[in-house]
Structures are given as C-alpha cells and as structure tokens.
Amino acid sequence: MGFGRDLRNSHEGLLKLQDWELKMVETEVLVSNMENNPPPAPSAADDRAGESPPPNTLVKT
C-alpha cells in the first residue's frame, strides 16, 4: 500500500528537483551574460534625470 504513495511522492520530488535545477541553470546563464556584457556606465544625463528642478523653476502639471 505504501509503495504507490512513495512512488508518487518520489516522482513529485524529482519534478521539483528538476524545476530547481532549471532555475539554477537559468540564473547561471543570466549571471554569465551579465559578466560578459556589463551594463553601460551611467552618463551625466542619467545623473540629472532623477534630480528635481531648481526651486525657482515653475513646473506645469
């Protein structure tokens, strides 16, 4: 009686293990791609993009 349940549980366990292995491989590929192709360095325009306007400037909303 317990053999069927053990077999089902082991099958589900193998499926979960395969899912985790696939996620790990995808993460490794992502990291290796990031190492081989680093993002571009931020420019001065990128630095100014997040700044708020000077206090005496009128901003239309």
N, CA, C and O atoms as a CHARMM CRD file, in Angstrom:
* protein
*
  244
    1    1 MET  N      0.81500  -1.19300   0.00000 PROA 1      0.00000
    2    1 MET  CA     0.00000   0.00000   0.00000 PROA 1      0.00000
    3    1 MET  C      0.86100   1.25900   0.00000 PROA 1      0.00000
    4    1 MET  O      0.57300   2.20100  -0.73900 PROA 1      0.00000
    5    2 GLY  N      1.88300   1.28800   0.79500 PROA 2      0.00000
    6    2 GLY  CA     2.71500   2.47900   0.88700 PROA 2      0.00000
    7    2 GLY  C      3.59500   2.68200  -0.33800 PROA 2      0.00000
    8    2 GLY  O      4.09000   3.78300  -0.57400 PROA 2      0.00000
    9    3 PHE  N      3.79100   1.61500  -1.12300 PROA 3      0.00000
   10    3 PHE  CA     4.68900   1.72300  -2.26500 PROA 3      0.00000
   11    3 PHE  C      4.16800   2.72200  -3.29500 PROA 3      0.00000
   12    3 PHE  O      4.94400   3.50400  -3.84300 PROA 3      0.00000
   13    4 GLY  N      2.88400   2.70500  -3.56100 PROA 4      0.00000
   14    4 GLY  CA     2.30100   3.63300  -4.53900 PROA 4      0.00000
   15    4 GLY  C      2.45500   5.08000  -4.09900 PROA 4      0.00000
   16    4 GLY  O      2.77800   5.95400  -4.90300 PROA 4      0.00000
   17    5 ARG  N      2.22400   5.32100  -2.82700 PROA 5      0.00000
   18    5 ARG  CA     2.34700   6.68200  -2.29400 PROA 5      0.00000
   19    5 ARG  C      3.80500   7.12900  -2.36100 PROA 5      0.00000
   20    5 ARG  O      4.09500   8.26200  -2.74600 PROA 5      0.00000
   21    6 ASP  N      4.72600   6.23100  -1.98400 PROA 6      0.00000
   22    6 ASP  CA     6.15000   6.56600  -2.05500 PROA 6      0.00000
   23    6 ASP  C      6.57200   6.85700  -3.49100 PROA 6      0.00000
   24    6 ASP  O      7.34900   7.77700  -3.74400 PROA 6      0.00000
   25    7 LEU  N      6.05700   6.07200  -4.42200 PROA 7      0.00000
   26    7 LEU  CA     6.40300   6.26800  -5.82300 PROA 7      0.00000
   27    7 LEU  C      5.88900   7.62000  -6.31000 PROA 7      0.00000
   28    7 LEU  O      6.60000   8.34000  -7.01100 PROA 7      0.00000
   29    8 ARG  N      4.66300   7.96400  -5.94200 PROA 8      0.00000
   30    8 ARG  CA     4.09400   9.25300  -6.34100 PROA 8      0.00000
   31    8 ARG  C      4.88300  10.39400  -5.71400 PROA 8      0.00000
   32    8 ARG  O      5.20100  11.37500  -6.38600 PROA 8      0.00000
   33    9 ASN  N      5.20000  10.26700  -4.42200 PROA 9      0.00000
   34    9 ASN  CA     5.95800  11.31300  -3.74200 PROA 9      0.00000
   35    9 ASN  C      7.35100  11.46500  -4.34300 PROA 9      0.00000
   36    9 ASN  O      7.85100  12.58100  -4.49100 PROA 9      0.00000
   37   10 SER  N      7.97700  10.33800  -4.68800 PROA 10     0.00000
   38   10 SER  CA     9.31900  10.42900  -5.26200 PROA 10     0.00000
   39   10 SER  C      9.25900  11.07600  -6.64500 PROA 10     0.00000
   40   10 SER  O     10.16200  11.82300  -7.02200 PROA 10     0.00000
   41   11 HSD  N      8.19400  10.79000  -7.40200 PROA 11     0.00000
   42   11 HSD  CA     8.03500  11.41100  -8.72200 PROA 11     0.00000
   43   11 HSD  C      7.85800  12.92000  -8.57400 PROA 11     0.00000
   44   11 HSD  O      8.47200  13.69600  -9.30700 PROA 11     0.00000
   45   12 GLU  N      7.01800  13.33300  -7.62400 PROA 12     0.00000
   46   12 GLU  CA     6.81500  14.76400  -7.38700 PROA 12     0.00000
   47   12 GLU  C      8.10600  15.41900  -6.90900 PROA 12     0.00000
   48   12 GLU  O      8.41300  16.55100  -7.28200 PROA 12     0.00000
   49   13 GLY  N      8.85300  14.70500  -6.08700 PROA 13     0.00000
   50   13 GLY  CA    10.13600  15.22400  -5.62200 PROA 13     0.00000
   51   13 GLY  C     11.12200  15.40700  -6.76600 PROA 13     0.00000
   52   13 GLY  O     11.84900  16.39900  -6.81600 PROA 13     0.00000
   53   14 LEU  N     11.14400  14.44200  -7.68900 PROA 14     0.00000
   54   14 LEU  CA    12.02800  14.56800  -8.84600 PROA 14     0.00000
   55   14 LEU  C     11.62400  15.74800  -9.72100 PROA 14     0.00000
   56   14 LEU  O     12.48500  16.46000 -10.24000 PROA 14     0.00000
   57   15 LEU  N     10.32600  15.96000  -9.88800 PROA 15     0.00000
   58   15 LEU  CA     9.86900  17.10100 -10.68400 PROA 15     0.00000
   59   15 LEU  C     10.28500  18.42100 -10.04300 PROA 15     0.00000
   60   15 LEU  O     10.71800  19.34400 -10.73200 PROA 15     0.00000
   61   16 LYS  N     10.15100  18.50600  -8.71700 PROA 16     0.00000
   62   16 LYS  CA    10.57700  19.72600  -8.02000 PROA 16     0.00000
   63   16 LYS  C     12.08000  19.92800  -8.15800 PROA 16     0.00000
   64   16 LYS  O     12.54600  21.04800  -8.36900 PROA 16     0.00000
   65   17 LEU  N     12.83300  18.84300  -8.03800 PROA 17     0.00000
   66   17 LEU  CA    14.28100  18.92800  -8.17900 PROA 17     0.00000
   67   17 LEU  C     14.66500  19.40500  -9.57800 PROA 17     0.00000
   68   17 LEU  O     15.56200  20.23500  -9.72800 PROA 17     0.00000
   69   18 GLN  N     13.99400  18.88700 -10.59300 PROA 18     0.00000
   70   18 GLN  CA    14.27200  19.31800 -11.95900 PROA 18     0.00000
   71   18 GLN  C     13.93300  20.79500 -12.14300 PROA 18     0.00000
   72   18 GLN  O     14.66100  21.51500 -12.82500 PROA 18     0.00000
   73   19 ASP  N     12.83900  21.25200 -11.54300 PROA 19     0.00000
   74   19 ASP  CA    12.47700  22.67100 -11.63200 PROA 19     0.00000
   75   19 ASP  C     13.55700  23.54200 -11.01200 PROA 19     0.00000
   76   19 ASP  O     13.93900  24.56400 -11.58100 PROA 19     0.00000
   77   20 TRP  N     14.05300  23.13600  -9.83800 PROA 20     0.00000
   78   20 TRP  CA    15.09900  23.91400  -9.16900 PROA 20     0.00000
   79   20 TRP  C     16.38800  23.90500  -9.97800 PROA 20     0.00000
   80   20 TRP  O     17.07400  24.92400 -10.06500 PROA 20     0.00000
   81   21 GLU  N     16.72200  22.75700 -10.57200 PROA 21     0.00000
   82   21 GLU  CA    17.92900  22.68900 -11.39900 PROA 21     0.00000
   83   21 GLU  C     17.80400  23.60700 -12.60500 PROA 21     0.00000
   84   21 GLU  O     18.76600  24.27700 -12.97800 PROA 21     0.00000
   85   22 LEU  N     16.63000  23.64100 -13.21500 PROA 22     0.00000
   86   22 LEU  CA    16.40200  24.51100 -14.36300 PROA 22     0.00000
   87   22 LEU  C     16.53000  25.97800 -13.96700 PROA 22     0.00000
   88   22 LEU  O     17.12300  26.77000 -14.70000 PROA 22     0.00000
   89   23 LYS  N     15.97700  26.34400 -12.81200 PROA 23     0.00000
   90   23 LYS  CA    16.09500  27.72200 -12.33400 PROA 23     0.00000
   91   23 LYS  C     17.55400  28.08500 -12.07200 PROA 23     0.00000
   92   23 LYS  O     17.98100  29.20000 -12.36900 PROA 23     0.00000
   93   24 MET  N     18.31300  27.15100 -11.52000 PROA 24     0.00000
   94   24 MET  CA    19.72900  27.41100 -11.24700 PROA 24     0.00000
   95   24 MET  C     20.50200  27.61100 -12.54600 PROA 24     0.00000
   96   24 MET  O     21.34100  28.50800 -12.63400 PROA 24     0.00000
   97   25 VAL  N     20.23000  26.78900 -13.54800 PROA 25     0.00000
   98   25 VAL  CA    20.91600  26.92700 -14.83400 PROA 25     0.00000
   99   25 VAL  C     20.55800  28.26400 -15.47400 PROA 25     0.00000
  100   25 VAL  O     21.43400  28.94700 -16.00600 PROA 25     0.00000
  101   26 GLU  N     19.28200  28.64600 -15.42900 PROA 26     0.00000
  102   26 GLU  CA    18.87000  29.93400 -15.98800 PROA 26     0.00000
  103   26 GLU  C     19.57200  31.08300 -15.27100 PROA 26     0.00000
  104   26 GLU  O     19.98100  32.05500 -15.90600 PROA 26     0.00000
  105   27 THR  N     19.71300  30.97500 -13.95700 PROA 27     0.00000
  106   27 THR  CA    20.40200  32.01400 -13.19200 PROA 27     0.00000
  107   27 THR  C     21.87600  32.06500 -13.56500 PROA 27     0.00000
  108   27 THR  O     22.44100  33.15000 -13.70600 PROA 27     0.00000
  109   28 GLU  N     22.50200  30.90600 -13.72600 PROA 28     0.00000
  110   28 GLU  CA    23.91000  30.87300 -14.12500 PROA 28     0.00000
  111   28 GLU  C     24.10600  31.50800 -15.49400 PROA 28     0.00000
  112   28 GLU  O     25.07300  32.24200 -15.70000 PROA 28     0.00000
  113   29 VAL  N     23.20800  31.23800 -16.42600 PROA 29     0.00000
  114   29 VAL  CA    23.30200  31.83400 -17.76100 PROA 29     0.00000
  115   29 VAL  C     23.13700  33.34300 -17.66700 PROA 29     0.00000
  116   29 VAL  O     23.86900  34.09100 -18.31600 PROA 29     0.00000
  117   30 LEU  N     22.18900  33.79000 -16.87100 PROA 30     0.00000
  118   30 LEU  CA    21.96300  35.22100 -16.70200 PROA 30     0.00000
  119   30 LEU  C     23.19600  35.90000 -16.12100 PROA 30     0.00000
  120   30 LEU  O     23.60900  36.95400 -16.60400 PROA 30     0.00000
  121   31 VAL  N     23.78200  35.31100 -15.09900 PROA 31     0.00000
  122   31 VAL  CA    24.96600  35.89500 -14.46400 PROA 31     0.00000
  123   31 VAL  C     26.14100  35.89900 -15.43300 PROA 31     0.00000
  124   31 VAL  O     26.86600  36.89100 -15.51500 PROA 31     0.00000
  125   32 SER  N     26.33900  34.81600 -16.16200 PROA 32     0.00000
  126   32 SER  CA    27.46900  34.77500 -17.09900 PROA 32     0.00000
  127   32 SER  C     27.27500  35.78500 -18.22200 PROA 32     0.00000
  128   32 SER  O     28.25000  36.37400 -18.68900 PROA 32     0.00000
  129   33 ASN  N     26.04000  35.99800 -18.66600 PROA 33     0.00000
  130   33 ASN  CA    25.78600  37.01700 -19.68000 PROA 33     0.00000
  131   33 ASN  C     26.06700  38.40400 -19.13200 PROA 33     0.00000
  132   33 ASN  O     26.58400  39.25900 -19.85100 PROA 33     0.00000
  133   34 MET  N     25.73700  38.63700 -17.87900 PROA 34     0.00000
  134   34 MET  CA    25.99700  39.94200 -17.27700 PROA 34     0.00000
  135   34 MET  C     27.49800  40.16900 -17.12100 PROA 34     0.00000
  136   34 MET  O     27.97000  41.29500 -17.27700 PROA 34     0.00000
  137   35 GLU  N     28.25000  39.11400 -16.81700 PROA 35     0.00000
  138   35 GLU  CA    29.70100  39.24600 -16.67800 PROA 35     0.00000
  139   35 GLU  C     30.35000  39.52700 -18.02600 PROA 35     0.00000
  140   35 GLU  O     31.30100  40.30500 -18.11000 PROA 35     0.00000
  141   36 ASN  N     29.84300  38.89800 -19.07900 PROA 36     0.00000
  142   36 ASN  CA    30.41900  39.07600 -20.41000 PROA 36     0.00000
  143   36 ASN  C     29.97700  40.38400 -21.05700 PROA 36     0.00000
  144   36 ASN  O     30.71100  40.93700 -21.87700 PROA 36     0.00000
  145   37 ASN  N     28.80900  40.88700 -20.71100 PROA 37     0.00000
  146   37 ASN  CA    28.26500  42.11900 -21.27400 PROA 37     0.00000
  147   37 ASN  C     27.81700  43.03000 -20.14700 PROA 37     0.00000
  148   37 ASN  O     26.62300  43.10300 -19.85600 PROA 37     0.00000
  149   38 PRO  N     28.75200  43.73100 -19.50300 PROA 38     0.00000
  150   38 PRO  CA    28.34400  44.59400 -18.38400 PROA 38     0.00000
  151   38 PRO  C     27.47900  45.74500 -18.88300 PROA 38     0.00000
  152   38 PRO  O     27.62400  46.17200 -20.02800 PROA 38     0.00000
  153   39 PRO  N     26.59500  46.24700 -18.05200 PROA 39     0.00000
  154   39 PRO  CA    25.75400  47.37100 -18.46500 PROA 39     0.00000
  155   39 PRO  C     26.61700  48.60500 -18.69100 PROA 39     0.00000
  156   39 PRO  O     27.67700  48.73500 -18.08000 PROA 39     0.00000
  157   40 PRO  N     26.17400  49.51700 -19.56400 PROA 40     0.00000
  158   40 PRO  CA    26.97100  50.71400 -19.82900 PROA 40     0.00000
  159   40 PRO  C     27.06900  51.59400 -18.59300 PROA 40     0.00000
  160   40 PRO  O     26.18500  51.59900 -17.73700 PROA 40     0.00000
  161   41 ALA  N     28.15900  52.33200 -18.52300 PROA 41     0.00000
  162   41 ALA  CA    28.36000  53.24500 -17.39800 PROA 41     0.00000
  163   41 ALA  C     27.34400  54.37800 -17.49300 PROA 41     0.00000
  164   41 ALA  O     27.02900  54.82600 -18.59600 PROA 41     0.00000
  165   42 PRO  N     26.83100  54.84600 -16.37100 PROA 42     0.00000
  166   42 PRO  CA    25.85400  55.94000 -16.41400 PROA 42     0.00000
  167   42 PRO  C     26.50900  57.22000 -16.91700 PROA 42     0.00000
  168   42 PRO  O     27.67100  57.49600 -16.61900 PROA 42     0.00000
  169   43 SER  N     25.75200  57.99500 -17.68100 PROA 43     0.00000
  170   43 SER  CA    26.26200  59.26100 -18.19700 PROA 43     0.00000
  171   43 SER  C     25.78900  60.40200 -17.30900 PROA 43     0.00000
  172   43 SER  O     25.00300  60.19700 -16.38400 PROA 43     0.00000
  173   44 ALA  N     26.27300  61.60500 -17.59600 PROA 44     0.00000
  174   44 ALA  CA    25.86900  62.78000 -16.82100 PROA 44     0.00000
  175   44 ALA  C     24.37800  63.03800 -16.98800 PROA 44     0.00000
  176   44 ALA  O     23.72400  63.48700 -16.04600 PROA 44     0.00000
  177   45 ALA  N     23.82600  62.76100 -18.16900 PROA 45     0.00000
  178   45 ALA  CA    22.39100  62.96300 -18.39800 PROA 45     0.00000
  179   45 ALA  C     21.57600  62.03600 -17.50300 PROA 45     0.00000
  180   45 ALA  O     20.51500  62.42300 -17.01400 PROA 45     0.00000
  181   46 ASP  N     22.06400  60.81700 -17.28600 PROA 46     0.00000
  182   46 ASP  CA    21.35900  59.89000 -16.40400 PROA 46     0.00000
  183   46 ASP  C     21.34700  60.41500 -14.97500 PROA 46     0.00000
  184   46 ASP  O     20.36200  60.24500 -14.25600 PROA 46     0.00000
  185   47 ASP  N     22.43700  61.05100 -14.56200 PROA 47     0.00000
  186   47 ASP  CA    22.51000  61.59500 -13.20800 PROA 47     0.00000
  187   47 ASP  C     21.51000  62.72700 -13.01600 PROA 47     0.00000
  188   47 ASP  O     20.91000  62.85000 -11.94800 PROA 47     0.00000
  189   48 ARG  N     21.32700  63.55500 -14.03900 PROA 48     0.00000
  190   48 ARG  CA    20.40600  64.69200 -13.93200 PROA 48     0.00000
  191   48 ARG  C     18.94700  64.26400 -14.04800 PROA 48     0.00000
  192   48 ARG  O     18.05900  64.99500 -13.61000 PROA 48     0.00000
  193   49 ALA  N     18.68300  63.10700 -14.62300 PROA 49     0.00000
  194   49 ALA  CA    17.30500  62.67900 -14.86400 PROA 49     0.00000
  195   49 ALA  C     16.52600  62.51400 -13.56500 PROA 49     0.00000
  196   49 ALA  O     15.32100  62.76500 -13.54700 PROA 49     0.00000
  197   50 GLY  N     17.16700  62.10500 -12.48900 PROA 50     0.00000
  198   50 GLY  CA    16.46900  61.86800 -11.23500 PROA 50     0.00000
  199   50 GLY  C     16.37400  63.09200 -10.34400 PROA 50     0.00000
  200   50 GLY  O     15.71900  63.05300  -9.30200 PROA 50     0.00000
  201   51 GLU  N     17.02000  64.17900 -10.74400 PROA 51     0.00000
  202   51 GLU  CA    17.03600  65.36700  -9.89500 PROA 51     0.00000
  203   51 GLU  C     15.73100  66.13900 -10.01700 PROA 51     0.00000
  204   51 GLU  O     15.06600  66.09800 -11.05100 PROA 51     0.00000
  205   52 SER  N     15.37900  66.83400  -8.96200 PROA 52     0.00000
  206   52 SER  CA    14.20700  67.70600  -9.01500 PROA 52     0.00000
  207   52 SER  C     14.62600  69.04300  -9.62300 PROA 52     0.00000
  208   52 SER  O     15.80800  69.38600  -9.58700 PROA 52     0.00000
  209   53 PRO  N     13.68100  69.80600 -10.18100 PROA 53     0.00000
  210   53 PRO  CA    14.02500  71.09000 -10.79300 PROA 53     0.00000
  211   53 PRO  C     14.48800  72.08200  -9.73700 PROA 53     0.00000
  212   53 PRO  O     14.16700  71.92700  -8.55900 PROA 53     0.00000
  213   54 PRO  N     15.23600  73.09500 -10.14500 PROA 54     0.00000
  214   54 PRO  CA    15.66600  74.11500  -9.18200 PROA 54     0.00000
  215   54 PRO  C     14.46100  74.75700  -8.50900 PROA 54     0.00000
  216   54 PRO  O     13.38100  74.77000  -9.09900 PROA 54     0.00000
  217   55 PRO  N     14.60200  75.28800  -7.30100 PROA 55     0.00000
  218   55 PRO  CA    13.45500  75.78400  -6.54000 PROA 55     0.00000
  219   55 PRO  C     12.72300  76.95700  -7.18900 PROA 55     0.00000
  220   55 PRO  O     11.53100  77.12400  -6.92700 PROA 55     0.00000
  221   56 ASN  N     13.36000  77.76900  -8.00800 PROA 56     0.00000
  222   56 ASN  CA    12.70300  78.93000  -8.60700 PROA 56     0.00000
  223   56 ASN  C     12.08000  78.61900  -9.95500 PROA 56     0.00000
  224   56 ASN  O     11.61200  79.53900 -10.62700 PROA 56     0.00000
  225   57 THR  N     12.05400  77.37400 -10.37600 PROA 57     0.00000
  226   57 THR  CA    11.52100  76.99600 -11.67600 PROA 57     0.00000
  227   57 THR  C     10.05800  76.59400 -11.53200 PROA 57     0.00000
  228   57 THR  O      9.69500  75.82800 -10.63900 PROA 57     0.00000
  229   58 LEU  N      9.22000  77.12600 -12.43100 PROA 58     0.00000
  230   58 LEU  CA     7.80900  76.74200 -12.44700 PROA 58     0.00000
  231   58 LEU  C      7.66400  75.47300 -13.27500 PROA 58     0.00000
  232   58 LEU  O      8.24500  75.35000 -14.35300 PROA 58     0.00000
  233   59 VAL  N      6.89000  74.54200 -12.76200 PROA 59     0.00000
  234   59 VAL  CA     6.67900  73.27900 -13.45200 PROA 59     0.00000
  235   59 VAL  C      5.19500  73.11900 -13.69700 PROA 59     0.00000
  236   59 VAL  O      4.39900  73.18800 -12.76100 PROA 59     0.00000
  237   60 LYS  N      4.80700  72.90000 -14.97600 PROA 60     0.00000
  238   60 LYS  CA     3.39900  72.67500 -15.30300 PROA 60     0.00000
  239   60 LYS  C      3.03100  71.24400 -14.94500 PROA 60     0.00000
  240   60 LYS  O      3.79700  70.31200 -15.18900 PROA 60     0.00000
  241   61 THR  N      1.86300  71.08600 -14.37200 PROA 61     0.00000
  242   61 THR  CA     1.41200  69.73800 -14.02900 PROA 61     0.00000
  243   61 THR  C      0.17600  69.38100 -14.78400 PROA 61     0.00000
  244   61 THR  O     -0.35000  68.28000 -14.62400 PROA 61     0.00000
